[in-house]
Amino acid sequence: MTMLHLISSACRYRIPSSFSRSASLRNVSTQPKTASSSKVGTTSLLLGLGSGAIVTSYFLWPNSSRAAPTKQNALLSPTHFTPVEVTATEPCPDPNTRLMTLTVPRQAIPTLDQTGFQPIWSIYIKDDDIQVERPFTPLEGIDSEGRMKFWVKRYERGEVGRWLHTKKPGDKIEIRGPLKTWPWQDGEWDEVVMISGGTGVTPFYQLIYKELLSEPSPKCKTRFTLLHSSRRPTELPPSEILRPLVAYSQTHPDRLNLSFFVDSPDGPSHPAVSSSSLTVGRIGKTAIEGAIGGGQRSWWRLGGLFGAPANTRAQETGHGKKVMFLVCGPDPMVAAIAGPFGRNFSQGDVGGALGELGYGKESVWKL
């Protein structure tokens, strides 16, 4: 890879505090310069410029962690890129999205029962033209034939998404992974509430597919709730995603609850969801409260009348249930629901609607 390599927004790189520009320049004198103070100021300035050069080099200069090699016959791994084949690409009701299937060569298919392939995980896809990689979540994981299906959106400024939309069956691309996005733990939570926007639904579909649709565990009693938002009906996930979810929720309402939101009902209807079942408006506190335990609030949450500590209120709701909130979507939506990401895409504080409802870091995770 070259110095044109750009860092993916999903990477959580942290700049060491010693590289802080403010720290490196804090010794520059503002007093009238004597010979000694001039030397100190000049030295500090040079140190500051040197630190800036180090930071620039850190982000732009290729190294082993970001310029991973390509290996033809090795097993799929996060440490190197593997060439795979585009075996299917299908249009969706939203012309800016496609369902794509990538197939890993048989000799590169790893053992699929390893923890790396347990929900929620993703892979990085590399755009060879400009040497940029971005994370994508396989909807149904990977099967024994090495097939992975993706819902890919073409954004105006999304280099890799636009590049993928030009690919046809038979084309080769390079991927690396799996990389863990969030570690699902069977039996850890009574309820998992997933709040998504746009293609942010893909990691949640992967979790639901594994736990409810394909390999349901009789031991798992977790109730899943999905609140999903799109701008208009045709921009909701395609039928291949929605129909299995709707069918399961209708037969197992105690295990899966669905709510779909649109900014506007205008335009054609969605083939898998009737317009009458859609809520017009954005996901807010009322929708979130209604999703928990059928909208019933426990005495722990009644305005803190009994002085319940914040971390207890954050994890316990309904009838003493342990609840986890997962949020994935465009940055403005994530910020409105759970507060913005922190510095260098760390989790940051919990804010937004969930923060106002009293939830904390113990029960909120931003993807």
Short mmCIF file of C-alpha atoms in Angstrom, two decimals:
data_model
loop_
_atom_site.label_atom_id
_atom_site.label_comp_id
_atom_site.label_asym_id
_atom_site.label_seq_id
_atom_site.Cartn_x
_atom_site.Cartn_y
_atom_site.Cartn_z
CA MET A 1 0.00 0.00 0.00
CA THR A 2 1.15 3.58 -0.58
CA MET A 3 0.94 6.82 1.32
CA LEU A 4 -2.44 7.32 -0.34
CA HIS A 5 -3.85 4.76 2.11
CA LEU A 6 -6.65 6.34 4.13
CA ILE A 7 -7.64 5.21 7.59
CA SER A 8 -11.08 3.65 7.85
CA SER A 9 -13.60 5.44 10.03
CA ALA A 10 -14.04 2.18 11.88
CA CYS A 11 -10.41 2.11 13.05
CA ARG A 12 -9.94 3.13 16.64
CA TYR A 13 -6.43 4.59 16.40
CA ARG A 14 -5.35 6.67 19.40
CA ILE A 15 -2.72 9.36 19.21
CA PRO A 16 -0.33 9.11 22.17
CA SER A 17 -0.73 12.07 24.50
CA SER A 18 2.92 12.95 24.01
CA PHE A 19 2.06 13.71 20.37
CA SER A 20 -0.55 16.31 21.33
CA ARG A 21 0.02 19.52 19.44
CA SER A 22 -1.07 21.63 22.40
CA ALA A 23 1.32 19.77 24.68
CA SER A 24 4.21 20.04 22.27
CA LEU A 25 3.80 23.79 21.91
CA ARG A 26 2.90 24.69 25.48
CA ASN A 27 6.50 25.76 26.33
CA VAL A 28 6.76 28.37 23.58
CA SER A 29 7.47 31.69 25.36
CA THR A 30 5.15 34.66 24.98
CA GLN A 31 7.56 36.99 26.82
CA PRO A 32 10.06 39.35 25.13
CA LYS A 33 12.85 37.16 23.83
CA THR A 34 16.22 37.12 25.51
CA ALA A 35 18.97 35.01 23.99
CA SER A 36 18.12 32.10 26.31
CA SER A 37 14.37 32.41 25.94
CA SER A 38 14.78 32.54 22.19
CA LYS A 39 16.69 29.29 22.31
CA VAL A 40 14.03 27.70 24.48
CA GLY A 41 11.27 28.94 22.20
CA THR A 42 13.05 27.77 19.08
CA THR A 43 13.80 24.38 20.60
CA SER A 44 10.19 23.96 21.76
CA LEU A 45 8.90 24.97 18.34
CA LEU A 46 11.16 22.47 16.64
CA LEU A 47 10.03 19.80 19.08
CA GLY A 48 6.43 20.71 18.29
CA LEU A 49 7.04 20.51 14.56
CA GLY A 50 8.85 17.24 15.06
CA SER A 51 5.93 15.83 17.00
CA GLY A 52 3.59 16.95 14.24
CA ALA A 53 5.78 15.16 11.72
CA ILE A 54 5.64 12.01 13.85
CA VAL A 55 1.84 12.17 13.94
CA THR A 56 1.70 12.72 10.17
CA SER A 57 4.07 9.82 9.60
CA TYR A 58 2.02 7.62 11.92
CA PHE A 59 -1.14 8.11 9.90
CA LEU A 60 0.27 8.28 6.37
CA TRP A 61 3.38 6.13 6.25
CA PRO A 62 2.69 2.49 5.39
CA ASN A 63 3.37 -0.11 8.08
CA SER A 64 2.63 -3.76 8.79
CA SER A 65 -0.65 -3.08 10.61
CA ARG A 66 -2.26 -1.07 7.82
CA ALA A 67 -0.43 -2.29 4.71
CA ALA A 68 -1.39 -5.95 5.10
CA PRO A 69 0.03 -8.32 2.46
CA THR A 70 -2.07 -10.34 0.01
CA LYS A 71 -1.89 -14.15 0.30
CA GLN A 72 -3.41 -16.45 -2.30
CA ASN A 73 -3.44 -19.82 -0.52
CA ALA A 74 -3.58 -18.91 3.19
CA LEU A 75 -6.69 -19.16 5.35
CA LEU A 76 -8.86 -16.06 5.67
CA SER A 77 -7.33 -13.88 8.39
CA PRO A 78 -7.36 -10.28 9.71
CA THR A 79 -3.58 -10.07 9.18
CA HIS A 80 -3.58 -10.35 5.38
CA PHE A 81 -5.82 -9.84 2.38
CA THR A 82 -7.41 -12.79 0.58
CA PRO A 83 -8.62 -12.58 -3.05
CA VAL A 84 -12.29 -13.58 -3.31
CA GLU A 85 -14.80 -13.69 -6.16
CA VAL A 86 -17.98 -11.67 -6.67
CA THR A 87 -20.50 -14.44 -7.35
CA ALA A 88 -23.77 -12.46 -7.32
CA THR A 89 -24.93 -8.86 -7.34
CA GLU A 90 -28.63 -8.00 -7.21
CA PRO A 91 -30.51 -4.68 -7.38
CA CYS A 92 -32.74 -3.56 -4.51
CA PRO A 93 -35.81 -1.29 -4.36
CA ASP A 94 -33.44 1.51 -3.38
CA PRO A 95 -31.30 2.01 -6.53
CA ASN A 96 -28.37 3.11 -4.36
CA THR A 97 -28.12 -0.29 -2.68
CA ARG A 98 -27.30 -3.79 -3.88
CA LEU A 99 -27.15 -7.28 -2.40
CA MET A 100 -23.73 -8.75 -3.16
CA THR A 101 -22.35 -12.23 -2.57
CA LEU A 102 -18.61 -12.81 -2.21
CA THR A 103 -17.17 -16.33 -2.21
CA VAL A 104 -13.94 -17.26 -0.46
CA PRO A 105 -11.80 -19.87 -2.29
CA ARG A 106 -12.16 -23.34 -0.78
CA GLN A 107 -8.52 -23.47 0.29
CA ALA A 108 -8.94 -20.20 2.23
CA ILE A 109 -12.09 -21.14 4.20
CA PRO A 110 -11.15 -21.40 7.89
CA THR A 111 -12.81 -23.44 10.62
CA LEU A 112 -16.14 -21.70 11.05
CA ASP A 113 -16.79 -22.68 14.66
CA GLN A 114 -14.01 -20.45 15.97
CA THR A 115 -15.00 -17.48 18.14
CA GLY A 116 -14.02 -14.98 15.45
CA PHE A 117 -17.08 -16.01 13.45
CA GLN A 118 -19.53 -15.61 16.32
CA PRO A 119 -21.70 -12.45 16.16
CA ILE A 120 -21.03 -9.65 15.60
CA TRP A 121 -18.10 -9.61 13.14
CA SER A 122 -17.13 -7.87 9.94
CA ILE A 123 -14.50 -7.94 7.21
CA TYR A 124 -12.51 -5.22 5.50
CA ILE A 125 -12.88 -4.84 1.73
CA LYS A 126 -10.08 -3.08 -0.14
CA ASP A 127 -10.55 -0.79 -3.12
CA ASP A 128 -7.46 -1.62 -5.17
CA ASP A 129 -7.76 1.51 -7.27
CA ILE A 130 -7.05 3.96 -4.44
CA GLN A 131 -5.83 1.55 -1.73
CA VAL A 132 -8.64 2.27 0.74
CA GLU A 133 -10.32 -0.35 2.95
CA ARG A 134 -13.68 -0.18 4.70
CA PRO A 135 -15.56 -2.57 7.02
CA PHE A 136 -18.65 -4.47 5.85
CA THR A 137 -20.81 -6.91 7.83
CA PRO A 138 -21.84 -10.25 6.26
CA LEU A 139 -25.58 -10.56 6.72
CA GLU A 140 -25.63 -14.29 7.39
CA GLY A 141 -22.01 -14.79 8.36
CA ILE A 142 -20.09 -17.23 6.15
CA ASP A 143 -21.36 -20.64 5.07
CA SER A 144 -19.48 -23.90 4.50
CA GLU A 145 -19.00 -22.99 0.82
CA GLY A 146 -17.30 -19.72 1.74
CA ARG A 147 -20.22 -17.49 0.67
CA MET A 148 -20.92 -14.16 2.35
CA LYS A 149 -23.82 -11.86 1.50
CA PHE A 150 -23.70 -8.06 1.96
CA TRP A 151 -26.12 -5.17 1.66
CA VAL A 152 -23.97 -2.43 0.13
CA LYS A 153 -24.99 1.20 -0.22
CA ARG A 154 -23.45 3.63 -2.69
CA TYR A 155 -22.80 6.91 -0.87
CA GLU A 156 -21.70 10.07 -2.64
CA ARG A 157 -18.49 10.19 -0.61
CA GLY A 158 -18.19 6.45 0.03
CA GLU A 159 -15.21 5.39 -2.05
CA VAL A 160 -15.44 1.64 -1.47
CA GLY A 161 -19.24 1.43 -1.71
CA ARG A 162 -19.25 3.21 -5.07
CA TRP A 163 -16.39 0.99 -6.26
CA LEU A 164 -18.25 -2.18 -5.22
CA HIS A 165 -21.33 -1.10 -7.18
CA THR A 166 -19.24 -1.31 -10.38
CA LYS A 167 -18.31 -4.96 -9.78
CA LYS A 168 -19.88 -7.84 -11.69
CA PRO A 169 -20.02 -11.61 -11.10
CA GLY A 170 -16.60 -13.10 -11.78
CA ASP A 171 -14.66 -10.03 -10.63
CA LYS A 172 -12.03 -10.46 -7.93
CA ILE A 173 -11.63 -8.27 -4.86
CA GLU A 174 -9.51 -8.53 -1.71
CA ILE A 175 -10.79 -8.87 1.85
CA ARG A 176 -9.38 -9.49 5.33
CA GLY A 177 -11.06 -10.62 8.54
CA PRO A 178 -12.96 -11.59 10.58
CA LEU A 179 -12.76 -8.64 12.97
CA LYS A 180 -15.00 -8.54 16.03
CA THR A 181 -17.45 -5.64 16.08
CA TRP A 182 -19.22 -6.53 19.33
CA PRO A 183 -18.98 -9.80 21.27
CA TRP A 184 -22.38 -11.44 21.76
CA GLN A 185 -22.59 -13.47 24.97
CA ASP A 186 -25.32 -16.08 25.21
CA GLY A 187 -27.44 -15.63 28.32
CA GLU A 188 -25.80 -12.35 29.36
CA TRP A 189 -28.84 -10.12 28.74
CA ASP A 190 -32.58 -10.55 29.18
CA GLU A 191 -33.24 -8.11 26.37
CA VAL A 192 -31.18 -6.63 23.55
CA VAL A 193 -32.55 -3.49 21.88
CA MET A 194 -30.97 -2.71 18.51
CA ILE A 195 -31.46 0.78 17.05
CA SER A 196 -30.31 1.27 13.47
CA GLY A 197 -30.49 3.55 10.48
CA GLY A 198 -29.77 2.73 6.82
CA THR A 199 -27.24 -0.06 6.32
CA GLY A 200 -26.54 0.09 10.06
CA VAL A 201 -29.05 -2.76 10.33
CA THR A 202 -26.56 -5.28 8.89
CA PRO A 203 -24.74 -6.20 12.14
CA PHE A 204 -28.08 -6.64 13.88
CA TYR A 205 -29.41 -8.89 11.13
CA GLN A 206 -26.28 -11.01 11.51
CA LEU A 207 -26.95 -11.38 15.25
CA ILE A 208 -30.65 -12.19 14.78
CA TYR A 209 -29.93 -14.59 11.92
CA LYS A 210 -27.45 -16.56 14.02
CA GLU A 211 -29.43 -16.60 17.26
CA LEU A 212 -33.01 -16.91 15.98
CA LEU A 213 -33.28 -17.75 12.29
CA SER A 214 -30.57 -20.31 11.51
CA GLU A 215 -29.14 -21.83 14.69
CA PRO A 216 -31.54 -21.04 17.55
CA SER A 217 -30.21 -22.11 20.91
CA PRO A 218 -32.79 -23.65 23.27
CA LYS A 219 -30.83 -22.17 26.18
CA CYS A 220 -31.02 -18.60 24.90
CA LYS A 221 -34.07 -16.76 26.27
CA THR A 222 -32.99 -13.25 25.25
CA ARG A 223 -35.70 -11.09 23.74
CA PHE A 224 -34.56 -9.03 20.74
CA THR A 225 -36.07 -5.72 19.66
CA LEU A 226 -35.16 -3.93 16.44
CA LEU A 227 -36.01 -0.26 15.89
CA HIS A 228 -34.96 0.67 12.36
CA SER A 229 -35.21 3.98 10.54
CA SER A 230 -34.90 4.95 6.86
CA ARG A 231 -35.76 8.10 4.96
CA ARG A 232 -38.57 6.54 2.90
CA PRO A 233 -40.19 3.09 2.47
CA THR A 234 -38.12 2.00 -0.53
CA GLU A 235 -34.91 2.72 1.40
CA LEU A 236 -35.78 0.17 4.08
CA PRO A 237 -33.73 -3.07 3.93
CA PRO A 238 -34.61 -5.29 0.95
CA SER A 239 -37.15 -8.10 1.15
CA GLU A 240 -34.37 -10.69 1.55
CA ILE A 241 -33.66 -9.10 4.94
CA LEU A 242 -37.13 -8.00 6.06
CA ARG A 243 -39.28 -11.00 5.14
CA PRO A 244 -37.47 -13.49 7.44
CA LEU A 245 -37.55 -10.94 10.27
CA VAL A 246 -41.25 -10.16 9.86
CA ALA A 247 -42.18 -13.85 9.56
CA TYR A 248 -40.27 -14.79 12.71
CA SER A 249 -41.64 -11.86 14.73
CA GLN A 250 -45.19 -12.85 13.81
CA THR A 251 -44.73 -16.43 14.99
CA HIS A 252 -42.45 -15.65 17.95
CA PRO A 253 -43.49 -12.22 19.30
CA ASP A 254 -41.98 -13.12 22.67
CA ARG A 255 -38.51 -13.38 21.09
CA LEU A 256 -38.45 -10.70 18.38
CA ASN A 257 -40.16 -7.32 18.23
CA LEU A 258 -39.87 -5.05 15.16
CA SER A 259 -40.63 -1.37 14.58
CA PHE A 260 -39.87 0.46 11.34
CA PHE A 261 -39.68 4.25 11.02
CA VAL A 262 -39.54 6.49 7.96
CA ASP A 263 -38.96 10.22 7.67
CA SER A 264 -41.59 10.40 4.93
CA PRO A 265 -44.18 7.88 3.65
CA ASP A 266 -44.03 9.39 0.15
CA GLY A 267 -43.12 7.28 -2.85
CA PRO A 268 -43.66 3.62 -3.67
CA SER A 269 -44.41 1.18 -0.88
CA HIS A 270 -41.97 -1.49 0.24
CA PRO A 271 -42.67 -5.01 -1.13
CA ALA A 272 -42.18 -6.67 2.27
CA VAL A 273 -43.71 -4.14 4.68
CA SER A 274 -47.10 -2.45 4.36
CA SER A 275 -47.12 1.32 4.62
CA SER A 276 -49.72 1.13 7.40
CA SER A 277 -47.22 -0.69 9.63
CA LEU A 278 -44.62 2.09 9.36
CA THR A 279 -44.22 4.89 11.89
CA VAL A 280 -43.61 8.31 10.36
CA GLY A 281 -40.98 10.16 12.34
CA ARG A 282 -37.65 9.51 13.97
CA ILE A 283 -36.75 7.11 16.73
CA GLY A 284 -36.88 8.94 20.06
CA LYS A 285 -37.38 8.45 23.77
CA THR A 286 -41.03 7.42 23.44
CA ALA A 287 -40.22 4.66 20.96
CA ILE A 288 -37.31 3.43 23.07
CA GLU A 289 -39.36 3.35 26.26
CA GLY A 290 -42.17 1.54 24.45
CA ALA A 291 -39.73 -1.12 23.25
CA ILE A 292 -38.67 -2.12 26.76
CA GLY A 293 -40.89 -4.70 28.40
CA GLY A 294 -43.93 -3.64 26.41
CA GLY A 295 -43.52 -0.05 27.57
CA GLN A 296 -43.79 -0.81 31.29
CA ARG A 297 -41.37 1.02 33.56
CA SER A 298 -40.18 -0.40 36.85
CA TRP A 299 -39.95 1.44 40.16
CA TRP A 300 -36.19 1.65 39.56
CA ARG A 301 -36.85 4.15 36.76
CA LEU A 302 -39.66 6.25 38.25
CA GLY A 303 -37.74 9.50 38.45
CA GLY A 304 -35.18 8.01 40.81
CA LEU A 305 -37.65 8.24 43.69
CA PHE A 306 -35.83 5.59 45.65
CA GLY A 307 -32.36 6.84 44.84
CA ALA A 308 -31.36 3.93 42.60
CA PRO A 309 -27.75 4.42 41.45
CA ALA A 310 -27.20 5.40 37.82
CA ASN A 311 -25.39 2.19 36.88
CA THR A 312 -28.28 0.14 38.31
CA ARG A 313 -30.84 2.16 36.36
CA ALA A 314 -28.68 1.77 33.26
CA GLN A 315 -28.69 -2.01 33.30
CA GLU A 316 -32.03 -2.85 34.93
CA THR A 317 -35.38 -1.91 33.48
CA GLY A 318 -38.83 -3.39 33.01
CA HIS A 319 -39.25 -5.97 35.78
CA GLY A 320 -35.61 -6.01 36.85
CA LYS A 321 -34.47 -7.11 33.40
CA LYS A 322 -30.90 -6.68 32.23
CA VAL A 323 -31.01 -4.76 28.96
CA MET A 324 -28.34 -3.95 26.36
CA PHE A 325 -28.74 -1.21 23.74
CA LEU A 326 -26.82 -1.46 20.47
CA VAL A 327 -26.82 1.57 18.15
CA CYS A 328 -25.55 1.64 14.57
CA GLY A 329 -26.18 4.10 11.76
CA PRO A 330 -25.12 7.50 10.41
CA ASP A 331 -23.15 9.59 12.92
CA PRO A 332 -25.94 12.19 13.45
CA MET A 333 -28.40 9.42 14.28
CA VAL A 334 -25.98 7.70 16.68
CA ALA A 335 -25.39 11.03 18.42
CA ALA A 336 -29.14 11.69 18.74
CA ILE A 337 -29.81 8.25 20.20
CA ALA A 338 -26.71 7.59 22.33
CA GLY A 339 -24.44 10.62 22.13
CA PRO A 340 -21.51 11.13 19.75
CA PHE A 341 -18.48 8.89 19.56
CA GLY A 342 -15.53 10.02 21.65
CA ARG A 343 -12.09 11.06 20.50
CA ASN A 344 -10.59 8.76 17.85
CA PHE A 345 -13.96 6.96 17.61
CA SER A 346 -13.91 5.67 21.17
CA GLN A 347 -17.33 5.03 22.73
CA GLY A 348 -17.50 8.41 24.49
CA ASP A 349 -20.15 9.27 27.03
CA VAL A 350 -23.74 8.11 26.68
CA GLY A 351 -25.92 11.03 25.66
CA GLY A 352 -28.88 11.64 23.39
CA ALA A 353 -32.18 9.92 24.10
CA LEU A 354 -30.60 7.03 26.00
CA GLY A 355 -28.62 9.40 28.19
CA GLU A 356 -31.76 11.37 28.99
CA LEU A 357 -33.47 8.10 29.95
CA GLY A 358 -30.71 7.38 32.46
CA TYR A 359 -28.75 4.67 30.68
CA GLY A 360 -24.97 4.49 31.01
CA LYS A 361 -21.95 2.87 29.40
CA GLU A 362 -22.67 -0.48 31.00
CA SER A 363 -25.74 -0.95 28.83
CA VAL A 364 -25.06 1.03 25.63
CA TRP A 365 -22.68 0.20 22.80
CA LYS A 366 -22.20 2.23 19.62
CA LEU A 367 -21.17 0.32 16.51
#
